[in-house]
């Protein structure tokens, strides 16, 4: 039977991961479309910056968020003074950290899906009088839906496992920023709490496996769907 402490960590993790994915999805689609379809100066640099969180230590990502989005950060001070918005040491900051770390996985999945779409379908729609926005919303977006779903699932799973950037940026606050990884860290440091830590470990593994299996199934479904469309 899970304790209130464990349920709190699980529900908070699900909430933070869902919000992180929801708010980063429009930007993920935009960045993926730019990388897949546009040619511009600095494209390689933009691609590298987007994927930088994959290779940087999570603590470095958290530190960069702290000095940029913290209460006295370069951007965070402006947001707090003018709009009263603060990301430091609250669940919104945890969602921001999760979104930043998971963003490259989302963009990559959506970009691969966009690149697999037959451009002749778009050209045919354009010759029939469809504008750019109509082509995007009626052809590109529906055909890239499998990749979008896979990107969402992967980003959600990565957000569930985020630790380093979160604890550096928003600390380990019970009921506010203490997600499953942070709760496990606390339990491991607490004498006699090995059983509770093991339970959270099993839950984290199960959630990750479900996400990966769902992602694999959606990838296969998407390939079949695109094959049938072509």
C-alpha positions as a Python dict, from the first residue, in 0.01 Angstrom:
ca = {
    (1, 'X'): (0, 0, 0),
    (2, 'X'): (143, 335, -101),
    (3, 'X'): (179, 605, 161),
    (4, 'X'): (57, 963, 128),
    (5, 'X'): (418, 1070, 68),
    (6, 'X'): (450, 832, -226),
    (7, 'X'): (114, 923, -377),
    (8, 'X'): (205, 1290, -349),
    (9, 'X'): (527, 1236, -542),
    (10, 'X'): (355, 1026, -811),
    (11, 'X'): (68, 1268, -868),
    (12, 'X'): (302, 1566, -871),
    (13, 'X'): (525, 1393, -1126),
    (14, 'X'): (230, 1320, -1354),
    (15, 'X'): (106, 1680, -1321),
    (16, 'X'): (444, 1837, -1391),
    (17, 'X'): (518, 1604, -1684),
    (18, 'X'): (178, 1664, -1843),
    (19, 'X'): (209, 2043, -1814),
    (20, 'X'): (566, 2036, -1945),
    (21, 'X'): (460, 1843, -2254),
    (22, 'X'): (142, 2045, -2312),
    (23, 'X'): (314, 2384, -2313),
    (24, 'X'): (623, 2273, -2507),
    (25, 'X'): (430, 2090, -2784),
    (26, 'X'): (348, 2399, -3000),
    (27, 'X'): (713, 2507, -2985),
    (28, 'X'): (822, 2151, -3059),
    (29, 'X'): (608, 2137, -3374),
    (30, 'X'): (735, 2479, -3485),
    (31, 'X'): (1102, 2393, -3432),
    (32, 'X'): (1062, 2053, -3599),
    (33, 'X'): (895, 2213, -3901),
    (34, 'X'): (1167, 2477, -3931),
    (35, 'X'): (1443, 2215, -3914),
    (36, 'X'): (1267, 1979, -4156),
    (37, 'X'): (1141, 2226, -4418),
    (38, 'X'): (1332, 2553, -4398),
    (39, 'X'): (1677, 2654, -4512),
    (40, 'X'): (1829, 2953, -4334),
    (41, 'X'): (2155, 3085, -4198),
    (42, 'X'): (2228, 2937, -3857),
    (43, 'X'): (2013, 2627, -3902),
    (44, 'X'): (2291, 2397, -3780),
    (45, 'X'): (2345, 2621, -3477),
    (46, 'X'): (1973, 2616, -3393),
    (47, 'X'): (1968, 2237, -3429),
    (48, 'X'): (2267, 2209, -3196),
    (49, 'X'): (2115, 2440, -2936),
    (50, 'X'): (1787, 2245, -2936),
    (51, 'X'): (1972, 1917, -2881),
    (52, 'X'): (2219, 2061, -2629),
    (53, 'X'): (2022, 1939, -2321),
    (54, 'X'): (2079, 1580, -2441),
    (55, 'X'): (2456, 1608, -2395),
    (56, 'X'): (2487, 1864, -2117),
    (57, 'X'): (2487, 1741, -1755),
    (58, 'X'): (2136, 1804, -1617),
    (59, 'X'): (2287, 2006, -1332),
    (60, 'X'): (2431, 2247, -1590),
    (61, 'X'): (2087, 2285, -1748),
    (62, 'X'): (1941, 2355, -1404),
    (63, 'X'): (2210, 2613, -1330),
    (64, 'X'): (2148, 2789, -1662),
    (65, 'X'): (1777, 2800, -1583),
    (66, 'X'): (1855, 2939, -1237),
    (67, 'X'): (2065, 3229, -1366),
    (68, 'X'): (1826, 3304, -1652),
    (69, 'X'): (1478, 3226, -1515),
    (70, 'X'): (1535, 3261, -1140),
    (71, 'X'): (1385, 3547, -937),
    (72, 'X'): (1698, 3754, -1007),
    (73, 'X'): (1783, 3596, -1339),
    (74, 'X'): (1823, 3774, -1671),
    (75, 'X'): (1469, 3687, -1785),
    (76, 'X'): (1317, 3582, -1454),
    (77, 'X'): (1362, 3925, -1293),
    (78, 'X'): (1174, 4091, -1579),
    (79, 'X'): (889, 3837, -1561),
    (80, 'X'): (858, 3878, -1184),
    (81, 'X'): (878, 4259, -1174),
    (82, 'X'): (634, 4315, -1461),
    (83, 'X'): (398, 4018, -1445),
    (84, 'X'): (453, 3868, -1100),
    (85, 'X'): (555, 3538, -1259),
    (86, 'X'): (822, 3335, -1084),
    (87, 'X'): (958, 2993, -1182),
    (88, 'X'): (1210, 2951, -902),
    (89, 'X'): (1135, 2699, -625),
    (90, 'X'): (784, 2602, -735),
    (91, 'X'): (613, 2338, -950),
    (92, 'X'): (603, 2570, -1253),
    (93, 'X'): (983, 2581, -1245),
    (94, 'X'): (993, 2203, -1222),
    (95, 'X'): (771, 2183, -1530),
    (96, 'X'): (999, 2429, -1712),
    (97, 'X'): (1307, 2223, -1625),
    (98, 'X'): (1137, 1903, -1742),
    (99, 'X'): (1023, 2068, -2065),
    (100, 'X'): (1374, 2193, -2147),
    (101, 'X'): (1536, 1856, -2085),
    (102, 'X'): (1270, 1661, -2277),
    (103, 'X'): (1234, 1911, -2564),
    (104, 'X'): (1504, 1756, -2791),
    (105, 'X'): (1331, 1415, -2785),
    (106, 'X'): (1001, 1572, -2886),
    (107, 'X'): (1152, 1779, -3166),
    (108, 'X'): (1348, 1486, -3308),
    (109, 'X'): (1046, 1255, -3324),
    (110, 'X'): (828, 1518, -3492),
    (111, 'X'): (1104, 1618, -3733),
    (112, 'X'): (1157, 1259, -3849),
    (113, 'X'): (783, 1227, -3907),
    (114, 'X'): (775, 1550, -4110),
    (115, 'X'): (1071, 1443, -4322),
    (116, 'X'): (898, 1114, -4408),
    (117, 'X'): (597, 1287, -4563),
    (118, 'X'): (587, 1277, -4942),
    (119, 'X'): (631, 1637, -5057),
    (120, 'X'): (432, 1561, -5373),
    (121, 'X'): (115, 1552, -5165),
    (122, 'X'): (176, 1909, -5056),
    (123, 'X'): (262, 2017, -5409),
    (124, 'X'): (-56, 1860, -5542),
    (125, 'X'): (-265, 2043, -5282),
    (126, 'X'): (-92, 2372, -5367),
    (127, 'X'): (-163, 2331, -5738),
    (128, 'X'): (-532, 2279, -5650),
    (129, 'X'): (-538, 2617, -5479),
    (130, 'X'): (-470, 2530, -5117),
    (131, 'X'): (-277, 2796, -4925),
    (132, 'X'): (22, 2729, -4702),
    (133, 'X'): (-183, 2725, -4381),
    (134, 'X'): (-445, 2495, -4529),
    (135, 'X'): (-176, 2256, -4656),
    (136, 'X'): (-16, 2254, -4312),
    (137, 'X'): (-335, 2187, -4116),
    (138, 'X'): (-501, 1946, -4361),
    (139, 'X'): (-201, 1749, -4492),
    (140, 'X'): (122, 1803, -4299),
    (141, 'X'): (-22, 1799, -3948),
    (142, 'X'): (-245, 1490, -3992),
    (143, 'X'): (31, 1290, -4163),
    (144, 'X'): (282, 1385, -3896),
    (145, 'X'): (41, 1296, -3613),
    (146, 'X'): (211, 961, -3536),
    (147, 'X'): (543, 1137, -3488),
    (148, 'X'): (380, 1404, -3274),
    (149, 'X'): (226, 1138, -3052),
    (150, 'X'): (559, 954, -3022),
    (151, 'X'): (732, 1282, -2938),
    (152, 'X'): (475, 1357, -2671),
    (153, 'X'): (511, 1011, -2515),
    (154, 'X'): (892, 1025, -2514),
    (155, 'X'): (894, 1376, -2370),
    (156, 'X'): (644, 1273, -2102),
    (157, 'X'): (857, 973, -2005),
    (158, 'X'): (1172, 1186, -1994),
    (159, 'X'): (995, 1443, -1779),
    (160, 'X'): (894, 1175, -1532),
    (161, 'X'): (1259, 1083, -1483),
    (162, 'X'): (1402, 1435, -1462),
    (163, 'X'): (1620, 1492, -1155),
    (164, 'X'): (1937, 1700, -1198),
    (165, 'X'): (1795, 2013, -1360),
    (166, 'X'): (1493, 2010, -1128),
    (167, 'X'): (1679, 1986, -798),
    (168, 'X'): (1929, 2253, -911),
    (169, 'X'): (1666, 2498, -1033),
    (170, 'X'): (1375, 2453, -792),
    (171, 'X'): (1525, 2249, -506),
    (172, 'X'): (1354, 1954, -332),
    (173, 'X'): (1037, 2093, -173),
    (174, 'X'): (772, 1847, -45),
    (175, 'X'): (441, 1882, -225),
    (176, 'X'): (580, 2149, -458),
    (177, 'X'): (880, 2016, -653),
    (178, 'X'): (946, 1673, -499),
    (179, 'X'): (872, 1442, -794),
    (180, 'X'): (938, 1066, -802),
    (181, 'X'): (1317, 1094, -860),
    (182, 'X'): (1355, 1357, -587),
    (183, 'X'): (1133, 1158, -351),
    (184, 'X'): (1349, 849, -412),
    (185, 'X'): (1663, 1052, -344),
    (186, 'X'): (1514, 1170, -15),
    (187, 'X'): (1410, 819, 86),
    (188, 'X'): (1752, 674, 1),
    (189, 'X'): (1907, 934, 233),
    (190, 'X'): (1657, 847, 510),
    (191, 'X'): (1745, 552, 738),
    (192, 'X'): (1482, 277, 735),
    (193, 'X'): (1305, 402, 422),
    (194, 'X'): (1450, 143, 185),
    (195, 'X'): (1115, -26, 125),
    (196, 'X'): (942, 296, 23),
    (197, 'X'): (1233, 382, -207),
    (198, 'X'): (1209, 37, -367),
    (199, 'X'): (836, 84, -429),
    (200, 'X'): (894, 417, -602),
    (201, 'X'): (1173, 258, -803),
    (202, 'X'): (937, -13, -928),
    (203, 'X'): (671, 245, -1012),
    (204, 'X'): (924, 454, -1207),
    (205, 'X'): (1038, 147, -1403),
    (206, 'X'): (679, 47, -1483),
    (207, 'X'): (590, 398, -1603),
    (208, 'X'): (904, 413, -1818),
    (209, 'X'): (839, 70, -1971),
    (210, 'X'): (480, 159, -2052),
    (211, 'X'): (595, 480, -2219),
    (212, 'X'): (863, 306, -2426),
    (213, 'X'): (630, 25, -2534),
    (214, 'X'): (361, 277, -2626),
    (215, 'X'): (616, 479, -2824),
    (216, 'X'): (730, 169, -3015),
    (217, 'X'): (373, 66, -3094),
    (218, 'X'): (285, 417, -3212),
    (219, 'X'): (595, 425, -3433),
    (220, 'X'): (490, 102, -3606),
    (221, 'X'): (133, 225, -3638),
    (222, 'X'): (255, 548, -3790),
    (223, 'X'): (467, 367, -4049),
    (224, 'X'): (172, 151, -4152),
    (225, 'X'): (-51, 458, -4171),
    (226, 'X'): (192, 647, -4389),
    (227, 'X'): (241, 342, -4609),
    (228, 'X'): (-133, 311, -4660),
    (229, 'X'): (-160, 684, -4738),
    (230, 'X'): (111, 657, -5003),
}
